[in-house]
Amino acid sequence: MQATRKLWTWLAVICALSFAVLGWVGAEIYLTAPPIPKQVVSTDGKVLFKEGQVQRGQEAWLSAGGQQLGSVWGHGSYVAPDWSADWLHREAVALRNIWAQQDFGKPFEQLSAGQQADVTARLKGEMRHNTYDTATGAITLSPQRAAAVSEVAQHYMALFGDDAALDKLREQYAMNSGSLPNPDDLQALPAFVFWSSWAAATDRPNETDVSYTSNWPHEPLVANTPTAGAGIWSIASVIFMIAAIAGMILHHSVGHEESDPVPPKADPLFDLKPTPSMKATKKYFFVVIGLILAQVGMGVITAHYAVEGQSFFGYPLAQILPFTVSRTIHTQFAVLWIATAWLATGLYIAPAISGHEPKFQKLGVNVLFYALLFIVVGSTASGWLGTLQHQGNDFSFWIGNQGLEFTSMGRVWQILLFVGLLFWVLLLGRGLLPALKKPSESRGLIAMVFLAAMCIGGFYATSLTWGPHTHYSMIEYWRWWLVHLWVEGFFEVFATAVIALLFTRLGLIRASTANSAIVLETIVFLFGGILGTLHHLYFTGTPTFVIAIGAMFSALEVVPLAMIGVEAFRNYQRSKAAPWVQTYKWPILCFIAVGFWNVVGAGLLGFSINTPIALYYMQGLNMTAAHGHAALFGVYGMLGIGLLLFCLRGLSDRAAWSDALLAPMFWLLNIGLAMMVFISLVPAGIYQAWASITKGMWFARSPEVIHSHFMETLVWLRVPGDVVFAVGTLFLTLFALRLLTKATTRPVLAPVAGTKQA
């Protein structure tokens, strides 16, 4: 107990210090982010962009699809360009052609090598020179550069408008004609994209050859190349990671770990009587399966748009289901079904652990269910209709689609979801309270479950921290608090603690061992995970020290994965500890699959792009998608399915249970995911990385690469893996239908004195 108290103290200290540093970094980002100009003018008095147009252009881009329609500073989708890289390249090419015609009377490509060298040197000096005046708030450009900016601005207004001459390009970008029908939005959009490009190439004040985005994206024309810090901290992070892994292995080899207890002769949960509130959670799990099917369907459509940008096998589907909508639903539903599975698991286990059914608990579980269903359906429908009908910036932010990846629902829906999560914490707390009050070996685990739940509820508040006019750098800062810390952080701690608690209730691990282990694992995970959030923010207009902190601490995120194989093997052994454990074979195998995908998806593929030098060239390319698919579904998705199966086991008639359906479900999902990732996404990511390194980020995201024969072949090579994966989801659906159609004959009783509880 003394050792466990020390671990809890260390956990509190580490969390306090880490969040203090993360908060300080946020303050520094706010103070040093790329300045938003009041005006962009030329030296001859021409006004290119007026006050407020950058902010309105940001709103316009987000309402047109935002991060579902290309990306800015590398964050977003991958079919359309990264707009900051695209503008930077177009402006640089336009400016050097203007100079070539002005000085030599012919296009740049026809100049001699010496003349080209002269123009290129001038181009670098012009594009990197910071002309922002803090006194007037204006960016001043030469007349030639102003002409180049105007030329690119006309292209963007035509592209996001309805110019028929760009129909083919729009199809390649998977965007519809007339994305911005409002003339004022269409005029403002180029201001935002220009500003994002200007910040990417302009030197920071009092620094040379280091832009506001640490020289991202790679653009040789303006000498945008990796900074020295990106290389140095990449090397340091790899060395640090290897040393930390060696230390963990040494600690594990010299430490004495108690062996697992002798398992009970019979299933301890066999006589568990589900309470009314436990039974009420059953419908959550069937909705989870429905959301999985919808997410997979939208994923198939979204992937196909990479070949036919506006059609699905010839049918003009984009007229009613644009790429921006299908991808929004695909990414949003991924988070929603995983979170729903975990929330329902918490509500299921609370009375089972405490042996207490609070008054009106079933009513609360039912109210929460219908509230969550209303939020999912309402946010999806309003986002879809708002996009189709071009309802405008205010509608998009408040009710429709905010245009931000993984957190796209409108602000009203976010507020409702936040209230719903707080209500879930209340319900969970009511159910766990008797167990928290009662001294027991498992109380530490139960406390960890509840603390993680409080963080899940509380930290969703970070989705409410930005407004319609918030600086884009700060939006990205807070968005990654939500995506990284909420989804990848506290949900993972919650699920890990729940699994440990379930294993102790089954008598497969000792409660005392699990108590210490879960706190230690949380310490190790959060020590790297909290400040590891910054690896998402290397190139989003943040100070250069973010690269150092993010690189070193994100390397620590990989360290716990070094022992995942050992834990997975022990879980496999536990699945064979006694004949009755085979009852839980498939939930346990799902937990083992989580370990595999943690190593492959989060570890191997994650760290392959996490170092600053790797991410510099690969941010916003398909290697990110490979990591995202393997980690999000392989780790969090399989974890959600494992918890779902565990809970349904206790809620269903055992005669209706079918391992014959679960076996193909498990193997097809995992094999299909592996095929999808390693046959299609990884080769595509490597090919794009080559394009990015050799010619620049603009080229890696250009139609010349995205719609090359090789890349489109790789998209088609996704089909076998997608089919295998989709068939796996159908087996899960058939399994659920079997549970629904088979009559439940087991009695359902509220807990009474002497009732055996889990």
CSV table of C-alpha atoms in Angstrom, one decimal, residues 317-750:
chain,number,residue,atom,x,y,z
A,317,LEU,CA,-22.8,10.9,-55.9
A,318,ALA,CA,-20.9,14.1,-54.9
A,319,GLN,CA,-24.1,16.1,-55.7
A,320,ILE,CA,-25.8,14.7,-52.7
A,321,LEU,CA,-22.8,13.3,-50.7
A,322,PRO,CA,-19.7,15.4,-51.3
A,323,PHE,CA,-16.2,14.2,-50.3
A,324,THR,CA,-16.2,16.8,-47.4
A,325,VAL,CA,-19.4,15.2,-46.0
A,326,SER,CA,-18.4,11.5,-46.4
A,327,ARG,CA,-15.0,12.1,-44.9
A,328,THR,CA,-16.4,14.1,-42.0
A,329,ILE,CA,-18.8,11.3,-41.2
A,330,HIS,CA,-16.1,8.7,-41.6
A,331,THR,CA,-13.7,10.4,-39.2
A,332,GLN,CA,-16.4,11.6,-36.7
A,333,PHE,CA,-18.1,8.3,-36.4
A,334,ALA,CA,-14.8,6.6,-35.7
A,335,VAL,CA,-14.4,8.6,-32.6
A,336,LEU,CA,-18.1,8.4,-31.7
A,337,TRP,CA,-18.6,4.6,-31.9
A,338,ILE,CA,-15.3,3.9,-30.0
A,339,ALA,CA,-16.3,6.5,-27.3
A,340,THR,CA,-19.8,5.1,-27.1
A,341,ALA,CA,-18.5,1.6,-26.5
A,342,TRP,CA,-16.3,2.7,-23.7
A,343,LEU,CA,-19.0,4.9,-22.1
A,344,ALA,CA,-21.4,2.0,-22.1
A,345,THR,CA,-18.8,-0.3,-20.6
A,346,GLY,CA,-18.4,2.2,-17.7
A,347,LEU,CA,-22.1,2.2,-17.1
A,348,TYR,CA,-22.3,-1.6,-17.3
A,349,ILE,CA,-19.5,-2.3,-14.8
A,350,ALA,CA,-20.3,0.3,-12.2
A,351,PRO,CA,-23.2,-1.6,-10.5
A,352,ALA,CA,-21.5,-4.9,-11.2
A,353,ILE,CA,-18.4,-3.7,-9.2
A,354,SER,CA,-20.2,-2.0,-6.3
A,355,GLY,CA,-23.2,-4.4,-6.0
A,356,HIS,CA,-25.4,-1.3,-5.8
A,357,GLU,CA,-28.0,0.0,-8.2
A,358,PRO,CA,-28.6,3.7,-7.4
A,359,LYS,CA,-32.1,5.0,-7.6
A,360,PHE,CA,-33.2,6.1,-11.0
A,361,GLN,CA,-30.0,4.8,-12.5
A,362,LYS,CA,-31.8,3.0,-15.3
A,363,LEU,CA,-33.7,6.2,-16.2
A,364,GLY,CA,-30.4,8.1,-16.3
A,365,VAL,CA,-28.8,5.5,-18.6
A,366,ASN,CA,-31.8,5.7,-20.9
A,367,VAL,CA,-31.9,9.5,-20.9
A,368,LEU,CA,-28.2,9.6,-21.8
A,369,PHE,CA,-28.6,7.1,-24.6
A,370,TYR,CA,-31.3,9.1,-26.3
A,371,ALA,CA,-29.5,12.3,-25.7
A,372,LEU,CA,-26.3,10.9,-27.4
A,373,LEU,CA,-28.4,9.5,-30.2
A,374,PHE,CA,-30.0,12.9,-30.8
A,375,ILE,CA,-26.5,14.5,-30.8
A,376,VAL,CA,-25.1,12.0,-33.3
A,377,VAL,CA,-28.1,12.2,-35.7
A,378,GLY,CA,-28.6,15.9,-35.3
A,379,SER,CA,-25.0,16.9,-35.8
A,380,THR,CA,-24.6,14.6,-38.8
A,381,ALA,CA,-27.8,15.8,-40.5
A,382,SER,CA,-27.1,19.6,-39.8
A,383,GLY,CA,-23.6,19.3,-41.0
A,384,TRP,CA,-24.6,17.4,-44.2
A,385,LEU,CA,-27.5,19.8,-45.0
A,386,GLY,CA,-25.4,22.9,-44.1
A,387,THR,CA,-22.7,21.8,-46.6
A,388,LEU,CA,-25.1,21.0,-49.4
A,389,GLN,CA,-27.1,24.2,-49.0
A,390,HIS,CA,-24.1,26.5,-48.3
A,391,GLN,CA,-25.6,28.0,-45.2
A,392,GLY,CA,-22.6,30.2,-44.5
A,393,ASN,CA,-20.0,30.7,-41.9
A,394,ASP,CA,-22.1,31.3,-38.8
A,395,PHE,CA,-24.3,28.3,-39.5
A,396,SER,CA,-21.2,26.1,-40.0
A,397,PHE,CA,-19.6,27.1,-36.8
A,398,TRP,CA,-22.6,26.9,-34.5
A,399,ILE,CA,-24.8,24.2,-36.0
A,400,GLY,CA,-23.2,22.7,-39.1
A,401,ASN,CA,-19.7,21.4,-39.9
A,402,GLN,CA,-16.9,23.4,-38.3
A,403,GLY,CA,-14.4,22.0,-40.8
A,404,LEU,CA,-12.0,20.7,-38.2
A,405,GLU,CA,-10.8,17.0,-38.3
A,406,PHE,CA,-12.2,14.7,-35.6
A,407,THR,CA,-14.0,17.6,-34.0
A,408,SER,CA,-16.2,18.9,-36.7
A,409,MET,CA,-19.7,19.1,-35.2
A,410,GLY,CA,-21.1,22.6,-34.7
A,411,ARG,CA,-20.6,24.4,-31.4
A,412,VAL,CA,-24.2,23.8,-30.2
A,413,TRP,CA,-23.7,20.0,-30.5
A,414,GLN,CA,-20.3,20.2,-28.8
A,415,ILE,CA,-22.0,22.0,-25.8
A,416,LEU,CA,-24.7,19.3,-25.7
A,417,LEU,CA,-22.1,16.5,-25.9
A,418,PHE,CA,-20.1,18.1,-23.1
A,419,VAL,CA,-23.2,18.2,-20.9
A,420,GLY,CA,-23.9,14.6,-21.8
A,421,LEU,CA,-20.4,13.5,-20.8
A,422,LEU,CA,-20.7,15.3,-17.5
A,423,PHE,CA,-24.0,13.5,-16.9
A,424,TRP,CA,-22.2,10.2,-17.8
A,425,VAL,CA,-19.5,11.0,-15.1
A,426,LEU,CA,-22.3,11.6,-12.6
A,427,LEU,CA,-24.0,8.3,-13.5
A,428,LEU,CA,-20.7,6.4,-13.3
A,429,GLY,CA,-19.8,8.1,-10.0
A,430,ARG,CA,-23.2,7.1,-8.4
A,431,GLY,CA,-22.7,3.5,-9.4
A,432,LEU,CA,-19.1,3.3,-8.2
A,433,LEU,CA,-19.5,5.3,-5.0
A,434,PRO,CA,-20.1,2.4,-2.7
A,435,ALA,CA,-17.0,0.6,-4.1
A,436,LEU,CA,-14.9,3.7,-3.7
A,437,LYS,CA,-15.9,4.1,-0.1
A,438,LYS,CA,-15.4,0.5,0.8
A,439,PRO,CA,-11.7,-0.5,1.6
A,440,SER,CA,-10.6,-3.3,-0.8
A,441,GLU,CA,-7.7,-4.4,-2.9
A,442,SER,CA,-9.4,-3.2,-6.0
A,443,ARG,CA,-10.2,0.3,-4.7
A,444,GLY,CA,-7.1,1.8,-6.4
A,445,LEU,CA,-8.3,0.4,-9.8
A,446,ILE,CA,-11.8,1.7,-9.2
A,447,ALA,CA,-10.4,5.1,-8.3
A,448,MET,CA,-8.4,5.1,-11.5
A,449,VAL,CA,-11.5,4.3,-13.6
A,450,PHE,CA,-13.4,7.1,-12.0
A,451,LEU,CA,-10.5,9.7,-12.3
A,452,ALA,CA,-10.1,8.8,-15.9
A,453,ALA,CA,-13.8,9.2,-16.4
A,454,MET,CA,-13.7,12.7,-14.8
A,455,CYS,CA,-10.9,13.7,-17.1
A,456,ILE,CA,-12.9,12.4,-20.1
A,457,GLY,CA,-15.8,14.5,-19.1
A,458,GLY,CA,-13.8,17.6,-18.1
A,459,PHE,CA,-11.3,17.6,-20.9
A,460,TYR,CA,-14.0,17.7,-23.6
A,461,ALA,CA,-14.3,21.3,-22.5
A,462,THR,CA,-11.2,22.0,-24.7
A,463,SER,CA,-13.5,21.7,-27.7
A,464,LEU,CA,-15.2,24.9,-26.5
A,465,THR,CA,-12.0,27.0,-26.2
A,466,TRP,CA,-11.9,28.5,-29.7
A,467,GLY,CA,-14.3,30.8,-31.5
A,468,PRO,CA,-15.0,31.8,-35.1
A,469,HIS,CA,-12.2,34.3,-35.2
A,470,THR,CA,-9.6,32.5,-33.1
A,471,HIS,CA,-6.1,32.5,-34.5
A,472,TYR,CA,-5.5,29.3,-36.6
A,473,SER,CA,-2.4,28.4,-34.5
A,474,MET,CA,-4.4,28.5,-31.3
A,475,ILE,CA,-7.2,26.5,-32.9
A,476,GLU,CA,-4.7,23.8,-33.7
A,477,TYR,CA,-3.2,24.0,-30.2
A,478,TRP,CA,-6.6,23.4,-28.5
A,479,ARG,CA,-7.8,20.9,-31.1
A,480,TRP,CA,-4.9,18.6,-30.3
A,481,TRP,CA,-5.7,18.9,-26.6
A,482,LEU,CA,-9.0,17.3,-27.5
A,483,VAL,CA,-7.8,14.8,-30.1
A,484,HIS,CA,-4.5,13.7,-28.4
A,485,LEU,CA,-5.2,14.1,-24.7
A,486,TRP,CA,-9.0,13.3,-24.7
A,487,VAL,CA,-9.1,10.4,-27.3
A,488,GLU,CA,-5.5,9.1,-27.1
A,489,GLY,CA,-4.9,10.0,-23.5
A,490,PHE,CA,-7.6,9.7,-20.9
A,491,PHE,CA,-9.8,7.3,-22.8
A,492,GLU,CA,-6.9,4.9,-23.1
A,493,VAL,CA,-6.2,5.2,-19.3
A,494,PHE,CA,-9.9,4.6,-18.7
A,495,ALA,CA,-10.0,1.5,-20.9
A,496,THR,CA,-6.8,0.1,-19.6
A,497,ALA,CA,-8.0,0.4,-16.0
A,498,VAL,CA,-11.3,-1.2,-16.9
A,499,ILE,CA,-9.6,-4.2,-18.5
A,500,ALA,CA,-7.4,-4.6,-15.5
A,501,LEU,CA,-10.5,-4.5,-13.3
A,502,LEU,CA,-12.3,-7.0,-15.4
A,503,PHE,CA,-9.3,-9.4,-15.2
A,504,THR,CA,-9.2,-9.1,-11.5
A,505,ARG,CA,-12.9,-9.9,-11.2
A,506,LEU,CA,-12.3,-13.0,-13.3
A,507,GLY,CA,-9.6,-14.0,-10.9
A,508,LEU,CA,-6.9,-14.0,-13.6
A,509,ILE,CA,-4.7,-11.4,-12.1
A,510,ARG,CA,-4.1,-10.3,-8.5
A,511,ALA,CA,-5.8,-7.1,-7.5
A,512,SER,CA,-2.7,-5.9,-5.6
A,513,THR,CA,-0.5,-6.4,-8.7
A,514,ALA,CA,-3.0,-4.7,-11.0
A,515,ASN,CA,-3.3,-1.7,-8.6
A,516,SER,CA,0.4,-0.9,-8.8
A,517,ALA,CA,0.8,-1.9,-12.4
A,518,ILE,CA,-2.0,0.4,-13.6
A,519,VAL,CA,-0.7,3.5,-11.8
A,520,LEU,CA,2.8,2.8,-13.0
A,521,GLU,CA,1.6,2.3,-16.6
A,522,THR,CA,-0.4,5.6,-16.3
A,523,ILE,CA,2.7,7.4,-15.1
A,524,VAL,CA,4.8,6.1,-17.9
A,525,PHE,CA,2.1,6.8,-20.5
A,526,LEU,CA,1.2,10.3,-19.4
A,527,PHE,CA,4.8,11.3,-18.7
A,528,GLY,CA,5.4,11.1,-22.5
A,529,GLY,CA,1.8,11.5,-23.6
A,530,ILE,CA,0.9,14.9,-22.2
A,531,LEU,CA,3.9,16.9,-23.6
A,532,GLY,CA,4.0,14.4,-26.5
A,533,THR,CA,0.9,16.3,-27.7
A,534,LEU,CA,3.4,18.9,-29.1
A,535,HIS,CA,4.6,16.6,-31.9
A,536,HIS,CA,1.4,17.6,-33.7
A,537,LEU,CA,2.4,21.3,-33.5
A,538,TYR,CA,5.9,21.4,-34.9
A,539,PHE,CA,4.9,23.4,-37.9
A,540,THR,CA,1.7,25.3,-37.0
A,541,GLY,CA,3.1,28.7,-36.3
A,542,THR,CA,4.6,27.7,-32.9
A,543,PRO,CA,7.9,28.7,-31.3
A,544,THR,CA,11.0,26.6,-32.4
A,545,PHE,CA,11.4,25.1,-28.9
A,546,VAL,CA,8.1,23.2,-29.5
A,547,ILE,CA,10.2,21.0,-31.8
A,548,ALA,CA,12.6,20.1,-29.0
A,549,ILE,CA,9.9,19.4,-26.3
A,550,GLY,CA,7.6,17.5,-28.7
A,551,ALA,CA,10.4,15.4,-30.2
A,552,MET,CA,11.8,14.3,-26.8
A,553,PHE,CA,8.5,13.5,-25.1
A,554,SER,CA,6.8,11.9,-28.1
A,555,ALA,CA,9.7,9.5,-28.2
A,556,LEU,CA,8.8,8.5,-24.6
A,557,GLU,CA,5.3,7.5,-25.9
A,558,VAL,CA,6.9,4.6,-27.7
A,559,VAL,CA,8.7,3.3,-24.6
A,560,PRO,CA,5.8,1.5,-22.9
A,561,LEU,CA,5.2,-0.3,-26.2
A,562,ALA,CA,8.5,-2.2,-25.7
A,563,MET,CA,6.8,-4.5,-23.2
A,564,ILE,CA,3.5,-4.8,-25.0
A,565,GLY,CA,4.5,-8.1,-26.4
A,566,VAL,CA,5.2,-9.6,-23.0
A,567,GLU,CA,1.8,-8.4,-21.7
A,568,ALA,CA,0.0,-9.7,-24.9
A,569,PHE,CA,1.7,-13.2,-24.3
A,570,ARG,CA,0.6,-13.2,-20.7
A,571,ASN,CA,-3.0,-12.4,-21.8
A,572,TYR,CA,-2.8,-15.2,-24.2
A,573,GLN,CA,-1.7,-17.5,-21.4
A,574,ARG,CA,-4.6,-16.2,-19.2
A,575,SER,CA,-7.1,-17.1,-22.0
A,576,LYS,CA,-6.0,-20.8,-21.4
A,577,ALA,CA,-5.8,-20.6,-17.6
A,578,ALA,CA,-9.0,-22.7,-17.1
A,579,PRO,CA,-11.6,-24.2,-19.4
A,580,TRP,CA,-14.3,-21.7,-18.4
A,581,VAL,CA,-12.0,-18.8,-19.6
A,582,GLN,CA,-12.8,-19.9,-23.2
A,583,THR,CA,-16.1,-18.2,-22.6
A,584,TYR,CA,-14.2,-14.9,-22.8
A,585,LYS,CA,-11.9,-16.0,-25.6
A,586,TRP,CA,-12.8,-13.4,-28.2
A,587,PRO,CA,-12.8,-10.4,-25.9
A,588,ILE,CA,-9.4,-11.4,-24.6
A,589,LEU,CA,-8.1,-12.0,-28.2
A,590,CYS,CA,-9.4,-8.5,-29.0
A,591,PHE,CA,-7.3,-7.2,-26.1
A,592,ILE,CA,-4.3,-9.1,-27.5
A,593,ALA,CA,-4.9,-7.6,-30.9
A,594,VAL,CA,-4.8,-4.2,-29.2
A,595,GLY,CA,-1.3,-5.0,-28.1
A,596,PHE,CA,-0.3,-6.0,-31.6
A,597,TRP,CA,-1.6,-2.8,-33.2
A,598,ASN,CA,-0.2,-0.7,-30.4
A,599,VAL,CA,3.3,-1.9,-31.4
A,600,VAL,CA,2.6,-1.8,-35.2
A,601,GLY,CA,0.2,1.1,-35.6
A,602,ALA,CA,1.1,3.4,-32.7
A,603,GLY,CA,4.8,2.4,-32.3
A,604,LEU,CA,6.2,1.4,-35.7
A,605,LEU,CA,4.1,3.5,-38.0
A,606,GLY,CA,3.6,6.3,-35.4
A,607,PHE,CA,7.3,6.8,-34.7
A,608,SER,CA,8.2,6.5,-38.4
A,609,ILE,CA,6.5,10.0,-38.8
A,610,ASN,CA,6.9,11.4,-35.3
A,611,THR,CA,10.5,12.7,-35.4
A,612,PRO,CA,10.7,16.4,-36.6
A,613,ILE,CA,12.8,15.5,-39.7
A,614,ALA,CA,10.4,12.7,-40.8
A,615,LEU,CA,7.3,14.7,-40.1
A,616,TYR,CA,8.7,17.7,-42.0
A,617,TYR,CA,8.6,15.6,-45.2
A,618,MET,CA,5.6,13.4,-44.5
A,619,GLN,CA,3.1,15.6,-42.6
A,620,GLY,CA,-0.2,15.5,-44.5
A,621,LEU,CA,0.7,12.5,-46.6
A,622,ASN,CA,-0.6,8.9,-46.7
A,623,MET,CA,2.0,7.7,-44.1
A,624,THR,CA,-0.1,9.7,-41.6
A,625,ALA,CA,-3.2,7.9,-42.9
A,626,ALA,CA,-1.5,4.5,-42.5
A,627,HIS,CA,-0.6,5.4,-38.9
A,628,GLY,CA,-4.1,6.7,-38.2
A,629,HIS,CA,-6.0,3.7,-39.5
A,630,ALA,CA,-3.7,1.2,-37.8
A,631,ALA,CA,-3.7,3.0,-34.5
A,632,LEU,CA,-7.3,4.3,-34.4
A,633,PHE,CA,-9.1,1.1,-35.4
A,634,GLY,CA,-6.3,-1.4,-34.5
A,635,VAL,CA,-5.9,0.0,-30.9
A,636,TYR,CA,-8.9,1.9,-29.9
A,637,GLY,CA,-11.4,0.2,-32.2
A,638,MET,CA,-10.4,-3.4,-31.2
A,639,LEU,CA,-10.4,-2.2,-27.6
A,640,GLY,CA,-13.9,-1.0,-28.0
A,641,ILE,CA,-15.0,-4.2,-29.7
A,642,GLY,CA,-13.4,-6.3,-26.9
A,643,LEU,CA,-15.2,-4.3,-24.2
A,644,LEU,CA,-18.5,-4.5,-26.2
A,645,LEU,CA,-18.2,-8.3,-26.4
A,646,PHE,CA,-17.3,-8.6,-22.7
A,647,CYS,CA,-20.4,-6.6,-21.7
A,648,LEU,CA,-22.7,-8.4,-24.2
A,649,ARG,CA,-21.5,-11.7,-22.8
A,650,GLY,CA,-23.1,-10.8,-19.4
A,651,LEU,CA,-26.2,-9.3,-21.0
A,652,SER,CA,-27.2,-12.0,-23.4
A,653,ASP,CA,-28.5,-15.5,-23.3
A,654,ARG,CA,-25.5,-17.9,-23.5
A,655,ALA,CA,-27.4,-20.1,-25.9
A,656,ALA,CA,-27.6,-17.1,-28.3
A,657,TRP,CA,-23.8,-16.6,-28.2
A,658,SER,CA,-22.0,-17.7,-31.3
A,659,ASP,CA,-18.2,-18.1,-31.3
A,660,ALA,CA,-18.6,-19.4,-34.9
A,661,LEU,CA,-19.5,-15.8,-36.0
A,662,LEU,CA,-16.9,-14.1,-33.8
A,663,ALA,CA,-14.0,-16.1,-35.1
A,664,PRO,CA,-14.3,-14.9,-38.7
A,665,MET,CA,-15.2,-11.4,-37.4
A,666,PHE,CA,-12.0,-11.2,-35.5
A,667,TRP,CA,-9.6,-12.5,-38.1
A,668,LEU,CA,-11.2,-10.7,-41.1
A,669,LEU,CA,-11.1,-7.3,-39.3
A,670,ASN,CA,-7.5,-7.7,-38.4
A,671,ILE,CA,-6.3,-9.2,-41.7
A,672,GLY,CA,-8.4,-6.7,-43.7
A,673,LEU,CA,-6.9,-3.8,-41.7
A,674,ALA,CA,-3.4,-5.1,-42.3
A,675,MET,CA,-4.0,-5.5,-46.0
A,676,MET,CA,-5.4,-2.0,-46.2
A,677,VAL,CA,-2.5,-0.5,-44.4
A,678,PHE,CA,0.5,-2.4,-45.9
A,679,ILE,CA,-0.7,-3.1,-49.4
A,680,SER,CA,-2.1,0.4,-50.1
A,681,LEU,CA,-1.5,3.2,-47.6
A,682,VAL,CA,2.1,2.6,-46.6
A,683,PRO,CA,3.4,2.2,-50.3
A,684,ALA,CA,1.4,5.4,-51.2
A,685,GLY,CA,2.9,7.2,-48.2
A,686,ILE,CA,6.4,6.2,-49.2
A,687,TYR,CA,5.9,7.3,-52.8
A,688,GLN,CA,4.5,10.6,-51.7
A,689,ALA,CA,7.4,11.0,-49.2
A,690,TRP,CA,9.8,10.6,-52.2
A,691,ALA,CA,7.9,13.3,-54.1
A,692,SER,CA,8.0,15.6,-51.1
A,693,ILE,CA,11.7,15.1,-50.5
A,694,THR,CA,12.7,15.5,-54.2
A,695,LYS,CA,10.5,18.4,-55.4
A,696,GLY,CA,8.5,19.7,-52.4
A,697,MET,CA,5.3,19.2,-50.5
A,698,TRP,CA,3.3,21.0,-53.2
A,699,PHE,CA,4.3,18.2,-55.7
A,700,ALA,CA,3.5,15.4,-53.3
A,701,ARG,CA,0.0,16.7,-53.0
A,702,SER,CA,-0.4,17.7,-56.6
A,703,PRO,CA,-2.8,15.9,-59.1
A,704,GLU,CA,0.4,14.8,-61.0
A,705,VAL,CA,1.2,12.6,-58.0
A,706,ILE,CA,-2.2,11.9,-56.4
A,707,HIS,CA,-3.7,10.9,-59.8
A,708,SER,CA,-0.7,9.3,-61.2
A,709,HIS,CA,-1.1,5.7,-62.5
A,710,PHE,CA,0.9,4.3,-59.6
A,711,MET,CA,-1.1,6.2,-56.9
A,712,GLU,CA,-4.5,5.3,-58.4
A,713,THR,CA,-3.4,1.7,-58.7
A,714,LEU,CA,-2.6,1.7,-55.0
A,715,VAL,CA,-6.1,3.1,-54.3
A,716,TRP,CA,-7.6,0.2,-56.2
A,717,LEU,CA,-5.3,-2.2,-54.2
A,718,ARG,CA,-7.2,-1.1,-51.1
A,719,VAL,CA,-10.3,-2.9,-52.4
A,720,PRO,CA,-9.2,-6.4,-51.4
A,721,GLY,CA,-8.4,-5.3,-47.8
A,722,ASP,CA,-11.5,-3.1,-47.7
A,723,VAL,CA,-13.7,-6.1,-48.8
A,724,VAL,CA,-12.1,-8.4,-46.2
A,725,PHE,CA,-12.5,-5.8,-43.5
A,726,ALA,CA,-16.1,-5.0,-44.5
A,727,VAL,CA,-17.0,-8.7,-44.4
A,728,GLY,CA,-15.6,-8.8,-40.9
A,729,THR,CA,-18.0,-6.0,-39.9
A,730,LEU,CA,-20.9,-8.0,-41.4
A,731,PHE,CA,-20.0,-11.0,-39.2
A,732,LEU,CA,-20.2,-8.7,-36.2
A,733,THR,CA,-23.6,-7.5,-37.4
A,734,LEU,CA,-24.8,-11.1,-37.9
A,735,PHE,CA,-23.6,-11.9,-34.4
A,736,ALA,CA,-25.6,-8.9,-33.0
A,737,LEU,CA,-28.7,-9.9,-34.9
A,738,ARG,CA,-28.4,-13.4,-33.5
A,739,LEU,CA,-28.4,-12.0,-30.0
A,740,LEU,CA,-31.4,-9.9,-30.8
A,741,THR,CA,-33.5,-12.6,-32.3
A,742,LYS,CA,-32.7,-15.3,-29.7
A,743,ALA,CA,-35.1,-15.0,-26.7
A,744,THR,CA,-33.4,-14.2,-23.4
A,745,THR,CA,-34.4,-16.8,-20.8
A,746,ARG,CA,-32.1,-15.8,-18.0
A,747,PRO,CA,-33.8,-14.0,-15.1
A,748,VAL,CA,-33.0,-10.3,-14.7
A,749,LEU,CA,-32.9,-9.3,-11.1
A,750,ALA,CA,-31.9,-6.3,-9.1
